């Protein structure tokens, strides 16, 4: 098999986090996808894909953690693929314990690793096995707040235009009081700026409203921060690209995720687009207050 410059995507992650939905979304985009493939068969699948002349950059395998030797097997399979010239990208689907419990209870199914224990025991065991895989993944997607349609849209955003070069950036605003986005590669703290929450006329609005945006951007340090951070992101993006990283999530936070982080996230997204990057901007916590 001639694997020069070819690519292979491995979709893995927590049970119940949306692997099947991701696989279906890739299939709808024209990818060749095999679900529930043992790690030991990854190279054989890549080789067969080459024999039937499938698009080298549209082959994916979904693997899960049911094998006790999962981490060892997966690492060995990735090493074998890369040694033979296949560029491997690992997509890890994540979700909070609370959300995973809710999903399993809704479908009335046990967790594949809980055995005679509780559902939470199976989830904890799986997290332990997957810790190294998650740490080394090229793309981590937290599906805790996503329904199947939102997850599908995110997969389409990341994989719907593989012919377009460069880094794809997901900029998401959030509120620190609701917790950090677990899939963030970079985190920005905008709490150094005055909070529009304390301005009565602005309190009911959010950072998408022009009045709030103008207030935030007019504050001392706002423009200086954006100018400096844009340059930092340019350096980081170039480094990510050199290292083969195709996707990055930038989380922009303030106290409640309603005013400052939203306005600043929109500005950062616009500046990155002006630099030629493909950018998606979202606001995780708008509407929670």
Coordinates of C-alpha atoms in Angstrom, one line a residue:
X1 CA 0.0 0.0 0.0
X2 CA 1.4 3.4 -0.9
X3 CA 0.7 5.4 2.2
X4 CA 2.8 8.5 1.4
X5 CA 1.0 11.7 2.5
X6 CA -2.1 9.6 3.4
X7 CA -4.2 10.3 6.5
X8 CA -6.2 8.2 8.9
X9 CA -8.7 9.4 11.5
X10 CA -9.3 7.4 14.7
X11 CA -12.5 8.3 16.6
X12 CA -12.5 7.2 20.2
X13 CA -13.5 8.5 23.7
X14 CA -15.9 7.9 26.4
X15 CA -18.8 5.5 25.9
X16 CA -22.0 7.5 25.6
X17 CA -20.1 10.6 24.4
X18 CA -21.3 10.3 20.8
X19 CA -18.9 8.1 18.8
X20 CA -21.7 6.6 16.7
X21 CA -23.1 10.1 15.9
X22 CA -19.6 11.2 14.8
X23 CA -19.2 8.1 12.7
X24 CA -22.5 8.7 10.9
X25 CA -21.6 12.4 10.3
X26 CA -18.4 11.3 8.7
X27 CA -20.2 8.8 6.5
X28 CA -22.6 11.5 5.4
X29 CA -19.6 13.5 4.3
X30 CA -18.4 10.7 2.1
X31 CA -15.9 9.1 4.5
X32 CA -15.2 5.4 4.6
X33 CA -15.9 4.5 8.3
X34 CA -15.6 1.2 10.2
X35 CA -17.3 1.2 13.6
X36 CA -16.1 -0.8 16.7
X37 CA -12.8 -1.8 15.1
X38 CA -10.2 -3.5 17.5
X39 CA -7.0 -1.4 17.6
X40 CA -5.0 -4.4 16.3
X41 CA -6.9 -4.3 13.0
X42 CA -6.3 -0.6 12.3
X43 CA -3.4 -1.1 10.0
X44 CA -5.1 -3.9 8.1
X45 CA -8.1 -1.6 7.5
X46 CA -5.8 1.2 6.3
X47 CA -4.1 -1.3 3.9
X48 CA -7.4 -2.5 2.5
X49 CA -8.6 1.0 2.0
X50 CA -5.5 1.7 -0.1
X51 CA -6.1 -1.4 -2.2
X52 CA -9.6 -0.3 -3.2
X53 CA -8.3 3.2 -3.8
X54 CA -10.4 5.0 -1.3
X55 CA -9.6 8.7 -0.7
X56 CA -6.6 8.7 1.5
X57 CA -7.8 11.6 3.6
X58 CA -11.3 10.2 4.1
X59 CA -10.8 6.9 6.0
X60 CA -11.8 6.6 9.7
X61 CA -12.1 4.0 12.3
X62 CA -14.2 4.1 15.5
X63 CA -12.6 2.2 18.4
X64 CA -13.7 1.7 22.0
X65 CA -12.2 0.7 25.3
X66 CA -13.7 -2.8 25.8
X67 CA -10.3 -4.5 25.4
X68 CA -8.3 -4.4 28.6
X69 CA -5.1 -3.8 26.6
X70 CA -6.8 -0.9 24.7
X71 CA -4.2 1.8 25.4
X72 CA -1.2 -0.5 24.6
X73 CA -2.9 -1.9 21.5
X74 CA -4.0 1.6 20.2
X75 CA -0.5 3.1 20.8
X76 CA 1.1 0.1 19.0
X77 CA -1.3 0.4 16.0
X78 CA -0.7 4.2 15.7
X79 CA 3.1 3.6 15.8
X80 CA 2.7 1.0 13.0
X81 CA 0.6 3.2 10.8
X82 CA 3.0 6.2 11.2
X83 CA 6.1 4.0 10.6
X84 CA 4.5 3.1 7.2
X85 CA 3.9 6.7 6.3
X86 CA 0.2 7.1 7.4
X87 CA -0.6 10.4 9.1
X88 CA -2.8 9.5 12.0
X89 CA -5.2 11.9 13.7
X90 CA -7.0 11.0 16.9
X91 CA -10.4 12.5 17.7
X92 CA -11.5 12.1 21.4
X93 CA -15.1 12.5 22.4
X94 CA -15.6 13.6 26.0
X95 CA -18.6 14.3 28.3
X96 CA -19.0 15.0 32.0
X97 CA -19.8 12.1 34.4
X98 CA -23.2 13.6 35.2
X99 CA -24.1 13.8 31.5
X100 CA -22.9 10.2 30.8
X101 CA -24.9 8.9 33.7
X102 CA -28.0 10.6 32.4
X103 CA -27.5 9.2 28.9
X104 CA -27.0 5.7 30.0
X105 CA -30.0 5.9 32.3
X106 CA -32.2 7.3 29.5
X107 CA -31.4 4.3 27.3
X108 CA -31.5 1.9 30.3
X109 CA -28.2 0.2 29.3
X110 CA -25.2 -0.6 31.5
X111 CA -21.8 0.8 31.0
X112 CA -19.6 -1.7 29.1
X113 CA -17.0 -1.6 31.9
X114 CA -19.2 -1.5 35.0
X115 CA -19.4 -5.3 35.5
X116 CA -21.2 -6.0 38.8
X117 CA -20.5 -2.5 40.0
X118 CA -22.4 0.8 39.5
X119 CA -22.6 2.9 36.4
X120 CA -20.3 5.5 37.9
X121 CA -17.7 2.7 38.5
X122 CA -17.7 1.8 34.8
X123 CA -17.3 5.5 33.8
X124 CA -14.4 6.0 36.3
X125 CA -12.7 2.8 35.1
X126 CA -13.0 3.9 31.5
X127 CA -11.6 7.4 32.2
X128 CA -8.6 5.8 33.8
X129 CA -7.9 3.6 30.8
X130 CA -8.4 6.5 28.4
X131 CA -6.4 9.1 30.2
X132 CA -3.3 8.8 28.1
X133 CA -5.2 8.6 24.8
X134 CA -7.1 11.8 25.7
X135 CA -3.9 13.6 26.6
X136 CA -2.4 12.7 23.2
X137 CA -5.5 13.3 21.0
X138 CA -5.3 15.8 18.2
X139 CA -8.9 17.0 18.8
X140 CA -11.0 16.7 21.9
X141 CA -14.7 17.5 21.6
X142 CA -16.8 17.9 24.8
X143 CA -20.3 16.8 24.0
X144 CA -21.8 17.4 27.4
X145 CA -24.0 20.3 26.2
X146 CA -24.5 19.0 22.6
X147 CA -27.4 17.2 21.2
X148 CA -26.9 14.8 18.3
X149 CA -27.5 17.6 15.8
X150 CA -25.0 20.0 17.4
X151 CA -22.4 17.3 17.5
X152 CA -23.0 16.4 13.9
X153 CA -22.6 20.1 12.9
X154 CA -19.3 20.3 14.8
X155 CA -18.0 17.2 12.9
X156 CA -19.1 18.8 9.7
X157 CA -17.3 22.0 10.7
X158 CA -14.0 20.1 11.4
X159 CA -14.1 17.6 8.6
X160 CA -16.4 19.0 5.9
X161 CA -13.6 20.7 4.0
X162 CA -10.5 18.6 4.3
X163 CA -9.1 20.1 1.1
X164 CA -8.8 23.5 2.8
X165 CA -5.3 23.9 4.4
X166 CA -4.4 25.6 7.6
X167 CA -5.5 25.5 11.2
X168 CA -9.2 25.4 12.1
X169 CA -10.0 27.3 15.3
X170 CA -13.1 26.9 17.5
X171 CA -13.4 30.0 19.7
X172 CA -15.9 29.5 22.6
X173 CA -16.9 32.0 25.3
X174 CA -17.6 30.6 28.8
X175 CA -18.3 31.6 32.4
X176 CA -15.7 30.6 35.0
X177 CA -18.4 30.0 37.5
X178 CA -19.8 27.2 35.3
X179 CA -16.4 25.6 34.9
X180 CA -13.7 25.5 32.2
X181 CA -14.5 23.9 28.8
X182 CA -12.7 20.5 29.1
X183 CA -11.8 20.5 25.4
X184 CA -9.9 23.8 25.5
X185 CA -6.4 23.9 24.1
X186 CA -5.9 27.6 25.1
X187 CA -7.8 29.7 27.8
X188 CA -8.1 33.4 27.9
X189 CA -9.3 35.2 31.1
X190 CA -11.1 38.5 30.4
X191 CA -11.9 39.3 34.0
X192 CA -9.3 42.0 34.0
X193 CA -11.8 44.2 32.2
X194 CA -14.7 46.1 34.0
X195 CA -17.8 44.0 34.2
X196 CA -20.9 45.4 32.2
X197 CA -23.0 43.4 34.7
X198 CA -22.6 46.4 37.1
X199 CA -23.9 48.9 34.5
X200 CA -27.8 48.8 34.9
X201 CA -28.6 49.4 31.2
X202 CA -26.1 46.8 30.0
X203 CA -26.9 44.1 32.6
X204 CA -29.8 42.4 30.7
X205 CA -27.8 42.4 27.4
X206 CA -25.0 40.2 26.3
X207 CA -21.7 40.6 24.4
X208 CA -23.4 40.2 21.1
X209 CA -25.3 43.4 21.6
X210 CA -23.5 46.4 20.1
X211 CA -23.8 48.5 23.3
X212 CA -22.0 45.9 25.4
X213 CA -19.4 45.2 22.8
X214 CA -18.6 48.9 22.5
X215 CA -18.4 49.2 26.3
X216 CA -16.0 46.3 26.6
X217 CA -13.7 47.3 23.7
X218 CA -13.5 50.9 24.9
X219 CA -12.0 49.9 28.3
X220 CA -8.4 50.5 29.0
X221 CA -6.3 47.5 28.0
X222 CA -8.9 45.8 25.8
X223 CA -7.4 46.8 22.4
X224 CA -3.9 46.4 23.7
X225 CA -4.7 42.9 24.8
X226 CA -6.3 42.0 21.5
X227 CA -3.4 43.3 19.6
X228 CA -0.8 41.4 21.7
X229 CA -2.8 38.2 21.9
X230 CA -3.4 38.2 18.1
X231 CA 0.4 38.1 17.6
X232 CA 0.7 35.3 20.2
X233 CA -1.9 33.3 18.4
X234 CA -0.2 33.8 15.1
X235 CA 3.0 32.2 16.6
X236 CA 1.0 29.4 18.3
X237 CA -1.0 28.7 15.1
X238 CA 2.2 28.4 13.1
X239 CA 3.7 26.0 15.6
X240 CA 0.5 23.9 15.7
X241 CA 0.6 23.7 11.9
X242 CA 4.3 22.6 11.9
X243 CA 3.5 19.9 14.4
X244 CA 0.6 18.6 12.3
X245 CA -2.2 19.8 14.5
X246 CA -5.2 20.8 12.4
X247 CA -7.7 21.9 15.0
X248 CA -7.6 24.0 18.1
X249 CA -10.2 25.2 20.7
X250 CA -9.7 28.6 22.3
X251 CA -11.8 29.3 25.3
X252 CA -12.5 32.9 26.3
X253 CA -13.8 33.4 29.8
X254 CA -15.3 35.9 32.2
X255 CA -17.3 35.5 35.4
X256 CA -20.6 34.5 33.9
X257 CA -19.9 34.0 30.2
X258 CA -22.4 36.7 29.2
X259 CA -20.7 40.0 28.5
X260 CA -16.9 40.4 28.4
X261 CA -16.0 36.9 27.1
X262 CA -18.6 37.0 24.4
X263 CA -17.5 40.4 23.1
X264 CA -13.8 39.4 23.2
X265 CA -14.4 36.0 21.6
X266 CA -16.2 37.7 18.7
X267 CA -13.2 40.1 18.3
X268 CA -10.6 37.3 18.5
X269 CA -12.6 35.2 15.9
X270 CA -12.8 38.1 13.5
X271 CA -9.0 38.8 13.8
X272 CA -8.1 35.2 13.2
X273 CA -10.4 35.1 10.1
X274 CA -8.6 38.2 8.8
X275 CA -5.4 36.1 9.1
X276 CA -6.8 33.5 6.8
X277 CA -7.8 30.9 9.5
X278 CA -11.0 29.0 9.4
X279 CA -12.9 30.0 12.6
X280 CA -16.1 29.0 14.3
X281 CA -17.3 31.2 17.3
X282 CA -19.7 29.9 19.9
X283 CA -21.0 31.1 23.2
X284 CA -21.4 28.2 25.7
X285 CA -23.1 30.0 28.6
X286 CA -25.1 32.8 27.1
X287 CA -28.7 32.5 28.4
X288 CA -27.7 30.5 31.6
X289 CA -28.3 33.5 33.9

